[in-house]
CSV table of C-alpha atoms in Angstrom, one decimal:
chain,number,residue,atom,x,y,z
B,14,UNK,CA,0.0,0.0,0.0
B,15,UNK,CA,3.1,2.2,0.8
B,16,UNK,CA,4.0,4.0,-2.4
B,17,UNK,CA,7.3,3.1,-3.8
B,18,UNK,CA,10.3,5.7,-4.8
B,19,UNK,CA,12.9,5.4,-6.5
B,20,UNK,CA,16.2,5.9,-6.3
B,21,UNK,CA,16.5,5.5,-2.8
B,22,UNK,CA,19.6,7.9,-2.9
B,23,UNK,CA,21.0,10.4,-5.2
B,24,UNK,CA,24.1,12.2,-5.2
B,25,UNK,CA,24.5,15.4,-7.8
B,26,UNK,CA,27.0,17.8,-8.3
B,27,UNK,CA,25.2,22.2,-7.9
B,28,UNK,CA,23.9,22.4,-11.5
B,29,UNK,CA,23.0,18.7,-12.6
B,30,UNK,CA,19.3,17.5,-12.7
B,31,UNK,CA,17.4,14.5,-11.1
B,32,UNK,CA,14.4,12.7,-11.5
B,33,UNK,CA,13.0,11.0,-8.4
B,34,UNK,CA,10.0,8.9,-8.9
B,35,UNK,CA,6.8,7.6,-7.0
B,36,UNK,CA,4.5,4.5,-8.1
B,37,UNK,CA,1.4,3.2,-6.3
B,38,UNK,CA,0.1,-0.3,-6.4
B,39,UNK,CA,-3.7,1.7,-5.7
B,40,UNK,CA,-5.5,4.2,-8.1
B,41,UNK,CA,-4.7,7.9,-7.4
B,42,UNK,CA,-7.1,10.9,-6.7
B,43,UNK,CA,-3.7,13.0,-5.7
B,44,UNK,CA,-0.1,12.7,-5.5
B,45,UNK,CA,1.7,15.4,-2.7
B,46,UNK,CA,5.6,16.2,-2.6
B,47,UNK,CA,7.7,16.8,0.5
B,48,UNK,CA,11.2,17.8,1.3
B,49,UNK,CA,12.3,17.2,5.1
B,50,UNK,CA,15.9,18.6,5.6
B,51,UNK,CA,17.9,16.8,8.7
B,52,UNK,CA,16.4,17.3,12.2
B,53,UNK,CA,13.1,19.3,10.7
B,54,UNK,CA,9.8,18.9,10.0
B,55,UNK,CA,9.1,17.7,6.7
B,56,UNK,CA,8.1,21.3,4.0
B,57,UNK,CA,5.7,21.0,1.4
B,58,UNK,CA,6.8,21.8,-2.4
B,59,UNK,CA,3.6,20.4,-4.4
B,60,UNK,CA,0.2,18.8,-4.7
B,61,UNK,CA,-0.7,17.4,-8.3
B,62,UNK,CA,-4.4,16.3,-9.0
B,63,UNK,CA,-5.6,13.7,-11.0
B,64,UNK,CA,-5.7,14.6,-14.5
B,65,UNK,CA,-2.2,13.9,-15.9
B,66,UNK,CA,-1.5,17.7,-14.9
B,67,UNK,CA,2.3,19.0,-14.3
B,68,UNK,CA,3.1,21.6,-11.9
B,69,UNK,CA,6.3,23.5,-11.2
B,70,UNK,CA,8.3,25.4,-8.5
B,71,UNK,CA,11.2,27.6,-9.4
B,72,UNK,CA,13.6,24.9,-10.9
B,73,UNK,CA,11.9,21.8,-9.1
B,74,UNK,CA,8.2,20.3,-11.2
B,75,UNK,CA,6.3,16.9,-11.4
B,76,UNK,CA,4.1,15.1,-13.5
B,77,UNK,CA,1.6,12.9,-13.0
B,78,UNK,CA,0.1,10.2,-14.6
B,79,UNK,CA,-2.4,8.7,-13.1
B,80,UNK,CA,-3.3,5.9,-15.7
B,81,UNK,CA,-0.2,4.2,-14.6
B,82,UNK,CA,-0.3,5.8,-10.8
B,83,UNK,CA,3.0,7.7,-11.3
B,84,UNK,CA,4.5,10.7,-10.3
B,85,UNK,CA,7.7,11.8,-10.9
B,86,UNK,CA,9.1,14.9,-9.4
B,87,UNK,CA,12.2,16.4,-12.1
B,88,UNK,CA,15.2,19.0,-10.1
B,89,UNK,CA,16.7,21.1,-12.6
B,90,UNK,CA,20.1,22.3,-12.3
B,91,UNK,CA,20.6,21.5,-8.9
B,92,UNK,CA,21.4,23.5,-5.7
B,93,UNK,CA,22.6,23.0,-2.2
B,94,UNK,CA,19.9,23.9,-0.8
B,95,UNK,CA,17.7,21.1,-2.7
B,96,UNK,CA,19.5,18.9,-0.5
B,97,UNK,CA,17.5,16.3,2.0
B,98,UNK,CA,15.0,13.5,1.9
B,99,UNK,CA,12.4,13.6,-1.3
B,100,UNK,CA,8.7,11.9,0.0
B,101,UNK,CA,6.0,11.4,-2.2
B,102,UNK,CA,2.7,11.0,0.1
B,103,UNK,CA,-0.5,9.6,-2.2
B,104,UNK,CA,-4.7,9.9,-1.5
B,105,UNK,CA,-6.8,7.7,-3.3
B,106,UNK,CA,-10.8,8.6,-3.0
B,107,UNK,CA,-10.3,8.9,1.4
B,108,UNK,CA,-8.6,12.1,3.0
B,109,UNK,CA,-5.3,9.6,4.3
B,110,UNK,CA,-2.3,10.7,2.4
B,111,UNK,CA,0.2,7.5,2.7
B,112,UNK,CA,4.1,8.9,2.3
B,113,UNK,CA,6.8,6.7,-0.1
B,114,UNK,CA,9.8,5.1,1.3
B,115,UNK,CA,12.1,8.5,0.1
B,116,UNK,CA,14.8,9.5,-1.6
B,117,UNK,CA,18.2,11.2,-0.4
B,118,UNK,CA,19.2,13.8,-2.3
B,119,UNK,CA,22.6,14.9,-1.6
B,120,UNK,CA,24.2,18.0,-3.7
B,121,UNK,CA,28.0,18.5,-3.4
B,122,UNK,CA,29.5,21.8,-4.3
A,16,UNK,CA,-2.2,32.1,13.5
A,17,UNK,CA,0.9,30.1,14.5
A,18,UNK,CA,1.4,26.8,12.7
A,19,UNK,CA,1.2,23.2,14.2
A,20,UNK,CA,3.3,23.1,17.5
A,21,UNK,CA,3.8,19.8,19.8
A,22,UNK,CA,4.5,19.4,23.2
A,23,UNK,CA,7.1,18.0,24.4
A,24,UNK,CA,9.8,18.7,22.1
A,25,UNK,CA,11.6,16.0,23.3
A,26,UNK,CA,10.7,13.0,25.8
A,27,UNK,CA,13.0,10.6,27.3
A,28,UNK,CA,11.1,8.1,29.3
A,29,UNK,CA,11.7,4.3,31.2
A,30,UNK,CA,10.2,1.0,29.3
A,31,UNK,CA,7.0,0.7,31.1
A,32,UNK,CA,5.9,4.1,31.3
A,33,UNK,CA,2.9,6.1,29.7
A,34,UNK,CA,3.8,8.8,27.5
A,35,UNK,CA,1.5,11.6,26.1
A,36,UNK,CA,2.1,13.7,23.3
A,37,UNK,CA,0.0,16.7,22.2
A,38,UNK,CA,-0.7,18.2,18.6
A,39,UNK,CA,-2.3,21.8,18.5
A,40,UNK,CA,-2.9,22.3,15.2
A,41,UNK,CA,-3.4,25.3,12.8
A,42,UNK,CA,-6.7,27.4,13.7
A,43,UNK,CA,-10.0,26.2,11.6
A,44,UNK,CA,-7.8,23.0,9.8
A,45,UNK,CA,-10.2,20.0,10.2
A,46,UNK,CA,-8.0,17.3,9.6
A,47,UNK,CA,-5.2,16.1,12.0
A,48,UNK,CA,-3.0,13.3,11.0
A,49,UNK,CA,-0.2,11.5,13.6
A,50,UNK,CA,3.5,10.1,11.8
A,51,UNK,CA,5.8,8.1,13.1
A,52,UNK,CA,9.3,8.5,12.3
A,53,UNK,CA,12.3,5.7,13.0
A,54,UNK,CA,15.6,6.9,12.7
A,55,UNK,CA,16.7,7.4,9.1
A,56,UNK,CA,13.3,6.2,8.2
A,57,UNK,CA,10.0,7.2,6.6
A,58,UNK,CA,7.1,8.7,7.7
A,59,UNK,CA,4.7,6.1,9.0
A,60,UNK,CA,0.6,6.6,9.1
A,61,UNK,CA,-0.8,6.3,12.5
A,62,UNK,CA,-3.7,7.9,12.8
A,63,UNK,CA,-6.2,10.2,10.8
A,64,UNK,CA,-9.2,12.8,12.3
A,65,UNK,CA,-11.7,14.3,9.7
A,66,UNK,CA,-13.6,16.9,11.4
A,67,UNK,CA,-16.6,15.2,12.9
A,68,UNK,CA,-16.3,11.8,11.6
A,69,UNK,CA,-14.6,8.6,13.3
A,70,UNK,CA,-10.9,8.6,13.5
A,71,UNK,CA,-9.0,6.4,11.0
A,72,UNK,CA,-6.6,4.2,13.3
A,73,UNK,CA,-5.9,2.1,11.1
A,74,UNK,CA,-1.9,2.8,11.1
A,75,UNK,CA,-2.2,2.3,14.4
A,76,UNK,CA,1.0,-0.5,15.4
A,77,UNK,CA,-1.0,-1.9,18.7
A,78,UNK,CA,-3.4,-1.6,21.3
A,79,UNK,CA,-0.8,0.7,23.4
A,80,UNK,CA,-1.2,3.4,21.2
A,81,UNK,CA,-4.4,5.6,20.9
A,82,UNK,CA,-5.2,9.4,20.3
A,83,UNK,CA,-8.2,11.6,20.8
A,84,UNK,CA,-9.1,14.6,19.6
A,85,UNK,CA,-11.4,17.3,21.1
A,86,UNK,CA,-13.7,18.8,18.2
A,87,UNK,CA,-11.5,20.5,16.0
A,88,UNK,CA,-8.9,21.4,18.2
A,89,UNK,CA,-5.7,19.7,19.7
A,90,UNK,CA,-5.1,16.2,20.2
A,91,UNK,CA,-3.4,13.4,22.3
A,92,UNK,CA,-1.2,10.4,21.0
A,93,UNK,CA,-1.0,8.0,24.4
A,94,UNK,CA,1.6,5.1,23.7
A,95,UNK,CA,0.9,3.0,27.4
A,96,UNK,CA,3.7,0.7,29.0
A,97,UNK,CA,6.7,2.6,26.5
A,98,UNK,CA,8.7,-0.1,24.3
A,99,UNK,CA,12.4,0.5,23.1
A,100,UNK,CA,10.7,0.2,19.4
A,101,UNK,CA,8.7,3.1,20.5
A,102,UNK,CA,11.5,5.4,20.3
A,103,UNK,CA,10.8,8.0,17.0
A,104,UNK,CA,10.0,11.6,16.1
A,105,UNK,CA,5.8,11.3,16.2
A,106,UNK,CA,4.9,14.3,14.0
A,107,UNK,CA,1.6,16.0,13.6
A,108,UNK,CA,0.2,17.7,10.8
A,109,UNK,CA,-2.5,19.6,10.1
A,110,UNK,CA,-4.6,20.4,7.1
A,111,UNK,CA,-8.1,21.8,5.7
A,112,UNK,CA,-8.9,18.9,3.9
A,113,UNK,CA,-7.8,16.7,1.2
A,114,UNK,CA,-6.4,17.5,-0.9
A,115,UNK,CA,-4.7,20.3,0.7
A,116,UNK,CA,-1.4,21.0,2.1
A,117,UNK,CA,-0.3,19.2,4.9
A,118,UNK,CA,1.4,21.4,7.8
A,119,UNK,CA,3.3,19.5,9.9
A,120,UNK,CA,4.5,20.3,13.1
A,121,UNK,CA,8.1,20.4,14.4
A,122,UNK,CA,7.3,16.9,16.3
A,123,UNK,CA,8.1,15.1,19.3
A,124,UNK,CA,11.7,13.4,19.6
A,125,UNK,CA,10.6,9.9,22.1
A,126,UNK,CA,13.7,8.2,23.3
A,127,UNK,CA,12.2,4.8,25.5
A,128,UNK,CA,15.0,3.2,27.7
């Protein structure tokens, strides 16, 4: 029931791009993207609908497709600061929004 | 006003021992959602309050653990007779509805010995 991301880690050099992705075994109404830093709370970056619709946030967007109950969330020239764990949480028709297993992101200078 | 704030920030407590942990969430959000945390880990469901309706407990790991929550306001995770395995960050977030943002609060660091 847990979504599934993938990679489980990443490590990028400031100014390279990564694609982290999020699949669901369940059918979709939403798909929700966090970034927790070490030691913090984890801080929302986006919500994407049903409806194949792609959003975008500065140099971080997503897709998502929810035929095949994807979601894949695409970093763009890279940054420090875009460093920290990646969670995809899904809904399917209920309020309860189920978080992925992650993905470590780790940009070197 | 604020946004979602937990008490205690951090909790060390002996196996055995109760433990409560409290959520106040974000003025006029309806829905309050409890996470576990392990160490290094994921952010595991516990339990889910819509407004008015019964709680979803479903995540819920065993009959130790329950939460309440007074109308729309703040809420109580209990874990009874404290295990090691207890030991986590339990987060709280807070939210208007699905599918809205979830606002989570700075959480509650639970070392069990």
């Amino acid at each position: 029931q847990q979504p599934v991301q993938s990679p489980q880690a990443v490590i990028l050099r400031e100014g390279e791009d990564a694609v982290i992705n999020c699949s669901s075994s369940k059918a979709l109404y939403s798909v929700h993207w966090y970034r927790q830093k070490h030691g913090e709370a984890p801080v929302f970056l986006m919500i994407l609908l049903k409806g194949g619709e792609q959003k975008g946030h500065e140099k971080i967007s997503a897709s998502f497709n929810e035929k095949k109950q994807q979601s894949s969330l695409y970093l763009t020239a890279s940054q420090l600061s875009y460093s920290g764990t990646y969670f995809c949480g899904t809904a399917d028709n209920t309020d309860k929004l189920i978080f992925g297993t992650g993905t470590r992101l780790q940009v070197f200078p | 006003g604020a946004g979602v704030s937990q008490s205690p920030s951090n909790k060390v407590t002996e196996k055995g021992k109760d433990v409560e942990l409290r959520c106040d969430p974000i003025s006029g959000h309806t829905a309050l959602y409890w996470y576990r945390q392990r160490l290094g880990q994921g952010l595991e469901f516990l339990i889910y309050f819509q407004g008015n309706s019964a709680p979803d407990k479903s995540g819920l790991p065993s009959d130790r653990f329950s939460a309440e929550r007074t109308g729309e306001s703040v809420s109580t995770l209990t874990i009874q007779r404290t295990q090691q395995e207890d030991s986590a960050v339990y987060l709280c977030a807070s939210t208007q509805g699905a599918p809205r943002t979830q606002y989570f609060g700075p959480g509650t660091r639970l070392l069990v010995l």
